[in-house]
Short mmCIF file of C-alpha atoms in Angstrom, two decimals:
data_model
loop_
_atom_site.label_atom_id
_atom_site.label_comp_id
_atom_site.label_asym_id
_atom_site.label_seq_id
_atom_site.Cartn_x
_atom_site.Cartn_y
_atom_site.Cartn_z
CA MET R 286 -69.12 46.88 -73.96
CA ALA R 287 -70.46 43.14 -74.87
CA LEU R 288 -70.55 41.24 -72.19
CA ASP R 289 -68.72 37.86 -73.93
CA ARG R 290 -67.98 35.02 -71.66
CA PRO R 291 -63.98 35.86 -70.94
CA LEU R 292 -64.98 39.44 -70.05
CA ILE R 293 -68.00 37.53 -67.59
CA ASN R 294 -64.59 35.69 -66.37
CA VAL R 295 -63.34 39.28 -65.65
CA MET R 296 -66.13 40.23 -63.41
CA LEU R 297 -65.84 37.18 -61.46
CA LEU R 298 -62.47 37.27 -60.45
CA GLY R 299 -62.45 40.82 -59.55
CA LEU R 300 -65.54 40.43 -57.58
CA ALA R 301 -63.35 37.44 -56.06
CA TYR R 302 -60.25 39.72 -55.31
CA MET R 303 -62.32 42.23 -54.46
CA LEU R 304 -62.96 40.40 -51.24
CA VAL R 305 -60.71 38.93 -50.60
CA PHE R 306 -58.76 42.35 -50.36
CA THR R 307 -61.43 44.01 -49.02
CA SER R 308 -60.30 42.09 -46.17
CA PHE R 309 -56.42 42.41 -46.20
CA GLN R 310 -56.24 45.79 -47.62
CA THR R 311 -58.29 47.53 -44.83
CA GLN R 312 -56.23 45.04 -41.95
CA GLY R 313 -52.75 46.42 -43.80
CA ASN R 314 -54.52 49.66 -43.61
CA MET R 315 -54.52 49.68 -39.73
CA GLN R 316 -52.03 47.10 -39.37
CA GLN R 317 -49.46 49.04 -37.15
CA VAL R 318 -52.87 51.29 -35.57
CA VAL R 319 -54.28 47.75 -34.14
CA ILE R 320 -50.87 46.64 -33.00
CA ASP R 321 -49.45 50.19 -31.14
CA SER R 322 -53.10 49.31 -29.17
CA ILE R 323 -52.52 45.75 -28.85
CA GLN R 324 -49.18 46.50 -26.66
CA LYS R 325 -50.91 49.44 -24.45
CA GLU R 326 -52.53 46.42 -23.25
CA ASP R 327 -49.87 43.73 -23.46
CA PRO R 328 -46.73 45.18 -22.84
CA SER R 329 -45.41 41.61 -23.37
CA PHE R 330 -46.66 41.56 -27.37
CA THR R 331 -44.15 42.82 -29.21
CA GLY R 332 -44.15 42.66 -31.93
CA SER R 333 -44.41 45.35 -34.97
CA GLY R 334 -46.80 46.09 -38.21
CA TYR R 335 -43.99 46.93 -40.02
CA ILE R 336 -41.29 43.43 -39.42
CA SER R 337 -44.53 41.83 -40.43
CA LEU R 338 -45.27 43.71 -43.83
CA ALA R 339 -41.82 43.33 -44.23
CA VAL R 340 -41.31 39.46 -44.14
CA ILE R 341 -44.33 39.06 -46.40
CA TYR R 342 -42.89 40.71 -49.10
CA ALA R 343 -39.83 39.39 -48.67
CA VAL R 344 -41.25 35.93 -48.33
CA PHE R 345 -44.25 37.76 -51.29
CA ALA R 346 -40.49 37.89 -53.18
CA THR R 347 -38.63 34.57 -52.56
CA MET R 348 -41.38 32.83 -53.22
CA ASN R 349 -42.04 34.52 -57.19
CA TRP R 350 -39.10 32.57 -58.39
CA PHE R 351 -41.19 29.31 -57.87
CA THR R 352 -44.95 29.81 -58.22
CA PRO R 353 -44.23 29.69 -62.47
CA SER R 354 -43.38 26.01 -61.30
CA ILE R 355 -46.34 25.14 -59.28
CA LEU R 356 -48.88 27.55 -61.45
CA ALA R 357 -47.74 25.03 -64.34
CA TYR R 358 -48.61 22.34 -62.31
CA LEU R 359 -51.54 23.19 -60.55
CA GLY R 360 -53.10 26.17 -63.05
CA PRO R 361 -54.13 29.19 -61.94
CA LYS R 362 -57.63 28.04 -60.24
CA LEU R 363 -56.07 26.02 -57.72
CA THR R 364 -52.63 28.54 -57.42
CA MET R 365 -55.33 31.36 -56.25
CA ILE R 366 -57.57 29.53 -54.17
CA ILE R 367 -54.45 27.92 -52.50
CA GLY R 368 -53.16 31.68 -51.92
CA ALA R 369 -56.53 33.05 -51.26
CA ILE R 370 -56.73 30.19 -47.82
CA THR R 371 -53.29 31.91 -46.69
CA TYR R 372 -55.28 35.45 -46.95
CA SER R 373 -57.93 33.80 -44.75
CA ILE R 374 -55.13 32.26 -42.14
CA PHE R 375 -52.91 35.70 -41.85
CA ILE R 376 -56.26 38.22 -41.05
CA ALA R 377 -57.98 34.95 -38.84
CA SER R 378 -55.24 35.36 -36.74
CA PHE R 379 -54.74 38.67 -35.32
CA LEU R 380 -57.94 37.89 -32.84
CA TRP R 381 -55.24 35.99 -31.13
CA PRO R 382 -52.00 38.23 -30.91
CA GLN R 383 -49.47 36.36 -30.12
CA THR R 384 -45.73 37.75 -31.01
CA TRP R 385 -44.49 34.38 -32.81
CA LEU R 386 -48.29 34.61 -34.54
CA LEU R 387 -47.53 37.20 -36.02
CA TYR R 388 -44.16 36.68 -37.96
CA LEU R 389 -45.75 33.03 -38.69
CA VAL R 390 -48.42 33.85 -40.44
CA SER R 391 -46.07 36.59 -42.25
CA VAL R 392 -44.31 33.78 -43.56
CA ILE R 393 -47.30 31.73 -44.74
CA VAL R 394 -49.52 34.62 -46.38
CA GLY R 395 -45.88 35.81 -47.95
CA ALA R 396 -46.07 32.59 -49.69
CA GLY R 397 -50.11 32.68 -50.62
CA ALA R 398 -48.86 36.57 -51.47
CA ALA R 399 -46.97 35.01 -54.41
CA LEU R 400 -49.54 32.54 -55.44
CA ILE R 401 -52.46 33.96 -55.41
CA TRP R 402 -51.27 37.42 -57.80
CA THR R 403 -49.44 34.79 -60.10
CA GLY R 404 -52.00 32.62 -60.36
CA GLN R 405 -54.34 36.08 -61.80
CA GLY R 406 -52.07 37.20 -63.92
CA ASN R 407 -51.94 34.34 -65.65
CA TYR R 408 -56.22 33.80 -65.57
CA LEU R 409 -56.26 37.21 -67.10
CA THR R 410 -53.81 36.82 -69.46
CA LEU R 411 -55.55 33.89 -70.57
CA MET R 412 -59.22 36.16 -70.80
CA SER R 413 -57.58 38.08 -72.37
CA ASP R 414 -55.56 39.16 -75.61
CA LYS R 415 -54.48 41.77 -77.14
CA THR R 416 -57.61 44.24 -77.92
CA THR R 417 -59.12 43.57 -74.32
CA MET R 418 -55.75 43.08 -72.49
CA SER R 419 -56.12 47.46 -71.77
CA ARG R 420 -59.67 46.92 -70.99
CA ASN R 421 -59.97 43.39 -68.60
CA SER R 422 -57.01 45.07 -67.22
CA GLY R 423 -58.62 48.43 -65.88
CA ILE R 424 -61.75 46.39 -64.86
CA PHE R 425 -60.42 44.37 -62.53
CA TRP R 426 -57.93 46.56 -61.07
CA ALA R 427 -61.52 48.98 -60.10
CA MET R 428 -63.32 46.15 -59.45
CA LEU R 429 -59.65 45.16 -57.15
CA GLN R 430 -59.35 49.06 -55.77
CA THR R 431 -63.15 49.24 -53.84
CA SER R 432 -62.36 46.82 -51.55
CA MET R 433 -60.31 50.11 -50.55
CA VAL R 434 -63.64 51.93 -50.31
CA PHE R 435 -65.78 48.87 -48.93
CA GLY R 436 -63.29 48.02 -45.77
CA ASN R 437 -62.38 51.28 -44.64
CA LEU R 438 -65.91 52.43 -44.82
CA PHE R 439 -66.31 49.95 -42.30
CA VAL R 440 -63.31 50.97 -39.93
CA TYR R 441 -64.10 54.77 -40.12
CA PHE R 442 -67.23 54.16 -38.50
CA LYS R 443 -66.36 51.74 -35.98
CA PHE R 444 -63.37 54.01 -34.78
CA ARG R 445 -64.54 57.20 -35.00
CA GLY R 446 -63.84 58.80 -31.80
CA GLU R 447 -62.05 56.36 -30.74
CA LYS R 448 -58.39 56.70 -29.03
CA THR R 449 -56.99 53.20 -28.88
CA ILE R 450 -58.83 50.74 -30.62
CA ASP R 451 -59.73 48.72 -27.94
CA GLN R 452 -60.30 44.38 -27.93
CA GLN R 453 -64.00 44.22 -28.60
CA THR R 454 -63.15 46.65 -31.30
CA ARG R 455 -60.58 44.33 -32.68
CA LEU R 456 -62.53 40.71 -32.02
CA VAL R 457 -65.66 42.47 -34.19
CA VAL R 458 -63.42 44.23 -36.53
CA PHE R 459 -61.24 41.10 -37.34
CA SER R 460 -64.27 39.06 -37.75
CA ALA R 461 -65.96 40.32 -39.89
CA LEU R 462 -62.62 40.83 -42.23
CA THR R 463 -62.27 37.14 -41.96
CA VAL R 464 -65.36 36.01 -42.97
CA VAL R 465 -64.98 38.79 -46.00
CA SER R 466 -62.43 37.14 -47.20
CA VAL R 467 -63.75 33.41 -46.45
CA ILE R 468 -66.87 34.13 -48.88
CA GLY R 469 -63.79 35.60 -51.27
CA LEU R 470 -62.74 32.42 -51.61
CA LEU R 471 -65.70 30.49 -52.34
CA VAL R 472 -65.99 32.98 -55.42
CA LEU R 473 -62.50 32.55 -56.22
CA MET R 474 -63.84 28.62 -56.77
CA LEU R 475 -66.57 29.05 -58.99
CA LEU R 476 -63.78 30.47 -61.83
CA PRO R 477 -64.58 28.07 -64.24
CA LYS R 478 -61.38 26.72 -65.41
CA PRO R 479 -59.58 27.94 -68.45
CA SER R 480 -60.58 25.76 -71.85
CA ALA R 481 -58.22 24.11 -74.28
CA ASP R 482 -58.88 27.08 -76.27
CA ASN R 483 -57.87 29.59 -74.28
CA GLY R 484 -54.13 27.75 -73.24
CA ARG R 485 -50.90 28.97 -74.56
CA GLU R 486 -47.75 27.41 -74.17
CA ASP R 487 -46.90 28.67 -70.74
CA GLN R 488 -49.53 26.69 -69.68
CA LYS R 489 -48.45 23.49 -71.12
CA SER R 490 -44.41 23.96 -70.15
CA SER R 491 -42.98 21.71 -67.24
CA PRO R 492 -41.81 24.01 -63.64
CA ARG R 493 -38.97 22.93 -64.10
CA ALA R 494 -38.91 24.80 -67.61
CA GLU R 495 -40.74 28.38 -65.95
CA LEU R 496 -38.09 28.25 -63.31
CA ILE R 497 -35.57 28.56 -66.45
CA LYS R 498 -37.71 31.12 -68.72
CA SER R 499 -38.12 33.54 -65.72
CA VAL R 500 -34.20 33.53 -65.04
CA LYS R 501 -33.92 34.23 -68.85
CA LEU R 502 -36.74 36.37 -69.28
CA PHE R 503 -35.78 38.70 -66.21
CA GLN R 504 -31.99 39.03 -67.99
CA THR R 505 -33.60 41.03 -71.09
CA LYS R 506 -32.96 44.50 -71.64
CA GLU R 507 -36.74 45.00 -71.63
CA MET R 508 -37.34 43.02 -68.39
CA LEU R 509 -34.55 44.97 -66.74
CA LEU R 510 -35.93 47.80 -67.12
CA LEU R 511 -39.50 48.00 -66.58
CA SER R 512 -37.75 46.07 -63.25
CA VAL R 513 -37.17 50.19 -61.87
CA THR R 514 -40.87 50.35 -62.34
CA PHE R 515 -41.78 47.43 -60.93
CA LEU R 516 -39.24 48.58 -57.52
CA TYR R 517 -41.43 51.54 -58.12
CA THR R 518 -45.08 50.31 -57.47
CA GLY R 519 -43.29 48.13 -54.51
CA LEU R 520 -42.13 51.59 -52.33
CA GLU R 521 -45.14 52.99 -53.33
CA LEU R 522 -47.79 50.40 -52.51
CA SER R 523 -46.22 49.25 -48.82
CA PHE R 524 -46.11 53.64 -48.15
CA PHE R 525 -49.75 54.17 -49.00
CA SER R 526 -51.23 50.68 -47.57
CA GLY R 527 -49.33 51.03 -44.34
CA VAL R 528 -46.97 53.82 -43.77
CA TYR R 529 -48.76 56.57 -45.06
CA SER R 530 -51.54 56.08 -42.86
CA ALA R 531 -50.29 55.20 -39.66
CA CYS R 532 -48.64 58.27 -40.00
CA LEU R 533 -51.84 60.30 -40.54
CA SER R 534 -53.25 58.41 -36.93
CA PHE R 535 -49.61 59.32 -34.84
CA THR R 536 -50.34 63.25 -35.83
CA LEU R 537 -52.11 64.40 -32.77
CA ARG R 538 -52.46 67.29 -34.36
CA PHE R 539 -55.75 66.15 -36.52
CA ALA R 540 -59.17 66.60 -34.95
CA ASP R 541 -59.60 63.37 -34.90
CA SER R 542 -56.27 61.51 -36.43
CA LYS R 543 -57.28 57.47 -35.90
CA MET R 544 -60.62 58.20 -37.63
CA LEU R 545 -58.71 58.97 -40.78
CA VAL R 546 -57.06 55.51 -40.87
CA GLY R 547 -60.09 54.66 -42.49
CA LEU R 548 -61.24 58.12 -44.03
CA SER R 549 -57.74 58.24 -45.95
CA GLY R 550 -57.87 54.32 -46.82
CA ILE R 551 -61.53 55.45 -48.71
CA PHE R 552 -60.13 58.13 -50.44
CA ILE R 553 -56.91 55.55 -51.55
CA GLY R 554 -60.18 53.67 -53.19
CA CYS R 555 -61.35 56.54 -54.97
CA GLY R 556 -58.02 57.25 -56.60
CA GLU R 557 -57.78 53.31 -58.06
CA ILE R 558 -61.09 53.07 -58.66
CA LEU R 559 -61.59 56.02 -60.91
CA GLY R 560 -57.85 55.53 -62.76
CA GLY R 561 -58.75 51.85 -63.05
CA ALA R 562 -62.46 52.84 -64.62
CA VAL R 563 -61.68 55.07 -66.82
CA PHE R 564 -58.64 52.95 -68.65
CA GLY R 565 -60.79 49.67 -68.70
CA ILE R 566 -63.84 51.08 -70.34
CA PHE R 567 -62.26 53.41 -72.32
CA GLY R 568 -58.42 50.82 -72.97
CA SER R 569 -59.41 50.56 -76.45
CA LYS R 570 -59.32 54.40 -77.14
CA THR R 571 -56.30 55.67 -74.06
CA ILE R 572 -54.00 52.11 -76.42
CA LYS R 573 -53.90 53.95 -79.93
CA PHE R 574 -52.09 56.92 -77.88
CA GLY R 575 -49.96 54.32 -75.92
CA ARG R 576 -49.12 53.47 -72.51
CA ASP R 577 -46.55 55.97 -71.72
CA PRO R 578 -49.12 58.93 -71.44
CA ILE R 579 -50.74 57.84 -68.78
CA VAL R 580 -47.94 56.42 -66.44
CA LEU R 581 -46.38 60.23 -67.24
CA LEU R 582 -49.99 61.38 -65.90
CA GLY R 583 -49.43 59.69 -62.56
CA PHE R 584 -45.55 60.91 -62.41
CA LEU R 585 -47.62 64.25 -62.33
CA VAL R 586 -50.00 62.98 -60.14
CA HIS R 587 -47.24 61.59 -57.69
CA ILE R 588 -44.78 64.41 -57.39
CA VAL R 589 -47.50 66.67 -56.65
CA CYS R 590 -48.52 64.28 -53.92
CA PHE R 591 -45.46 63.67 -52.66
CA PHE R 592 -45.10 67.78 -51.96
CA LEU R 593 -48.02 67.94 -50.62
CA ILE R 594 -47.60 65.15 -47.74
CA PHE R 595 -44.05 66.62 -47.31
CA MET R 596 -45.75 70.17 -45.90
CA ASN R 597 -48.68 68.28 -44.37
CA VAL R 598 -47.45 66.04 -41.71
CA PRO R 599 -44.79 65.58 -39.61
CA SER R 600 -41.56 64.13 -39.78
CA VAL R 601 -41.25 62.31 -36.61
CA ALA R 602 -45.13 60.67 -37.34
CA PRO R 603 -44.11 56.80 -39.09
CA PHE R 604 -42.37 56.48 -35.16
CA GLY R 605 -45.21 57.28 -32.92
CA ASP R 606 -47.95 59.93 -31.67
CA THR R 607 -46.60 63.73 -32.43
CA TYR R 608 -48.20 67.18 -32.17
CA ASP R 609 -44.81 67.68 -33.90
CA PRO R 610 -45.87 71.41 -36.03
CA VAL R 611 -45.98 71.08 -40.08
CA TYR R 612 -44.61 72.85 -42.53
CA PHE R 613 -48.76 74.66 -43.62
CA SER R 614 -49.20 78.22 -41.77
CA GLY R 615 -50.18 77.83 -37.87
CA GLY R 616 -47.91 75.01 -38.16
CA GLU R 617 -51.29 72.92 -38.31
CA PRO R 618 -52.27 70.07 -40.52
CA ASN R 619 -54.88 70.13 -43.13
CA ALA R 620 -57.06 67.24 -42.57
CA VAL R 621 -58.62 68.20 -45.93
CA VAL R 622 -54.85 68.14 -47.89
CA ALA R 623 -54.37 64.77 -45.95
CA MET R 624 -57.91 63.25 -47.17
CA LEU R 625 -56.72 64.65 -51.16
CA CYS R 626 -53.37 63.40 -50.81
CA SER R 627 -54.76 60.02 -49.99
CA PHE R 628 -56.74 60.64 -53.26
CA LEU R 629 -53.97 61.51 -55.74
CA LEU R 630 -51.81 58.39 -53.97
CA GLY R 631 -54.75 55.83 -55.74
CA LEU R 632 -55.40 57.60 -58.43
CA GLY R 633 -51.45 57.47 -59.21
CA ASP R 634 -51.34 53.92 -58.54
CA ALA R 635 -54.02 53.04 -61.03
CA CYS R 636 -51.88 55.17 -63.72
CA PHE R 637 -48.71 52.89 -62.97
CA ASN R 638 -50.13 49.19 -62.09
CA THR R 639 -53.02 48.88 -65.64
CA GLN R 640 -50.32 49.85 -67.72
CA ILE R 641 -47.56 47.60 -65.84
CA TYR R 642 -50.59 44.54 -66.51
CA SER R 643 -51.31 46.50 -69.76
CA ILE R 644 -47.57 45.71 -71.17
CA LEU R 645 -47.00 42.11 -69.70
CA GLY R 646 -50.44 40.44 -71.15
CA SER R 647 -49.44 42.15 -74.13
CA VAL R 648 -45.42 41.59 -75.24
CA TYR R 649 -45.48 38.40 -72.74
CA SER R 650 -48.65 36.75 -73.60
CA ASP R 651 -47.68 33.39 -74.05
CA ASN R 652 -44.51 34.01 -71.59
CA SER R 653 -46.98 35.11 -68.68
CA GLY R 654 -46.25 33.18 -65.96
CA PRO R 655 -42.77 34.29 -65.39
CA ALA R 656 -43.68 37.79 -66.70
CA PHE R 657 -46.11 38.56 -63.76
CA ALA R 658 -44.21 36.50 -61.31
CA LEU R 659 -40.92 38.33 -61.95
CA PHE R 660 -43.51 41.31 -61.77
CA LYS R 661 -44.45 40.63 -58.84
CA PHE R 662 -40.89 39.58 -57.57
CA THR R 663 -39.43 42.35 -57.51
CA GLN R 664 -42.68 45.02 -56.53
CA SER R 665 -43.09 43.07 -53.34
CA LEU R 666 -38.80 43.17 -53.25
CA SER R 667 -38.76 46.98 -52.93
CA ALA R 668 -42.03 47.31 -50.60
CA ALA R 669 -40.25 44.82 -48.09
CA CYS R 670 -37.64 47.04 -48.39
CA CYS R 671 -40.54 49.97 -47.80
CA PHE R 672 -41.05 48.28 -44.62
CA PHE R 673 -37.56 47.88 -43.46
CA TYR R 674 -36.42 51.61 -43.43
CA ALA R 675 -40.06 52.62 -42.46
CA SER R 676 -39.13 51.99 -38.73
CA VAL R 677 -35.58 53.84 -39.24
CA LEU R 678 -36.06 55.90 -41.40
CA GLU R 679 -38.07 60.18 -40.82
CA LEU R 680 -41.28 60.17 -43.48
CA HIS R 681 -39.22 63.51 -45.38
CA TYR R 682 -36.39 61.08 -46.10
CA GLN R 683 -39.21 58.61 -46.98
CA LEU R 684 -40.36 60.69 -49.89
CA ILE R 685 -37.28 61.33 -51.03
CA ILE R 686 -36.96 58.01 -51.57
CA LEU R 687 -39.91 57.68 -53.48
CA VAL R 688 -39.01 61.41 -55.88
CA ILE R 689 -36.13 59.23 -57.10
CA PHE R 690 -37.81 56.32 -58.20
CA CYS R 691 -40.98 57.77 -58.91
CA ALA R 692 -39.05 59.47 -61.37
CA ALA R 693 -36.56 56.52 -62.96
CA GLY R 694 -39.40 53.85 -63.63
CA THR R 695 -41.12 56.41 -65.28
CA LEU R 696 -38.77 56.94 -67.70
CA THR R 697 -37.20 52.94 -68.27
CA PHE R 698 -41.30 52.43 -68.46
CA CYS R 699 -41.42 55.10 -71.39
CA MET R 700 -38.51 53.81 -72.71
CA VAL R 701 -39.52 50.31 -73.54
CA GLU R 702 -43.13 51.25 -74.33
CA TRP R 703 -40.95 53.35 -77.02
CA ASP R 704 -39.23 50.13 -78.15
CA ALA R 705 -41.68 48.15 -78.54
CA TYR R 706 -43.68 50.95 -81.06
CA ARG R 707 -40.68 51.30 -82.66
CA LYS R 708 -40.39 47.34 -83.11
CA GLU R 709 -44.50 46.96 -83.89
CA ASN R 710 -44.05 49.78 -87.22
CA ALA R 711 -41.23 48.04 -88.43
CA LYS R 712 -43.60 45.14 -88.55
CA LYS R 713 -45.69 46.75 -90.66
CA PRO R 714 -45.53 47.33 -94.50
CA VAL R 715 -44.64 50.80 -96.20
CA THR R 716 -46.77 52.52 -98.23
CA HIS R 717 -45.76 55.61 -100.07
CA ALA R 718 -47.73 57.95 -102.10
CA TYR R 719 -46.25 58.44 -104.81
CA GLU R 720 -47.27 54.91 -105.73
CA ASP R 721 -50.49 55.70 -105.27
CA ASP R 722 -50.33 58.09 -108.04
CA ASP R 723 -48.46 56.10 -110.16
CA ASP R 724 -50.95 53.98 -110.45
CA LYS R 725 -53.16 56.34 -111.02
CA ASN R 726 -51.39 58.41 -113.98
CA TYR R 727 -51.70 54.43 -115.74
CA SER R 728 -54.94 53.81 -114.89
#
């Protein structure tokens, strides 16, 4: 794998996102637990981690209709930088916890998320072609998801043995996370702007034209089918990033439930890294068999995972501390199974997301801004819905929803992939074996 200039830029992009999301994903993974601890110290604080995350993803979804226009005006680099600034503001706000501030910065980072992810999808596409898109998306995904390991290692050792997360611990954790996010912002500033050679038509369009493109693209059959897959990735993203870790923390039958928050994030990150690395390094080989086998693998991994979570975690765990028994023999949850589920959540997520990046970057290479914005719109809309219902639905009902959308999203992705394969084959000239035999007979 030669280190050409576009690949170096992709790796630099991955490093920047690794740093920014080391902070944000770690914070999101423990947000409800932290807020629960704040409320025990200060009853006047009435903020909800689930509602905050729901607001973030609702604004994220709305803003995705406008980010292609902003991207066309600012370009991908500046768009990503502005988005990264909002992440640093959001993380720093936990140094001074206030209910009104929590929801205000949730709105701000929701808008910033739309900017940073639409800019990223466009930049990655501009640094790739059809032969390198699978490789580059896998490499970026693996580097991004190392954030789950580094941040949560810190949380694991810092929270170890603690029943609540006190003010001094929160000060150390969120100060460190803020500094890391700012370093990631500085790395983004080092990214070179895409050269004229890399430019495509979508960069030269006017903001109004980009909005029209988005609306028209969303109405196509392929994008409507892919939207079902996007919806599922949003549901499972919100589940593993905010709901599952909180459930482990609130399940007091575990020996050290608070410690499992960071440990769960580490195992999710390991699954993400393994999936991204394998599909990145071997992307040129796996693409020969199509994207659908990898998505089918993700489907099987997640179905097994959801069953194990059903057996191992109490249904009322999303709502707060519980001593309820589980379905395993003796009613005691198993920490090893809990961490296995975390790993499977990450691995399955990598299967889906790397192939989504690959198909969008290949099929919509000349329309990447609107395509990635629609992906993030649909994904963040379903993530917002998940965080809203997470505060009222028991865990087992949430798992049923995930199973239904996992099956539907896998089916619709395969339909689009099979259709793309059929169209690609239709373009190839057909050579019949008997033509070669005739040539030999006449020679």
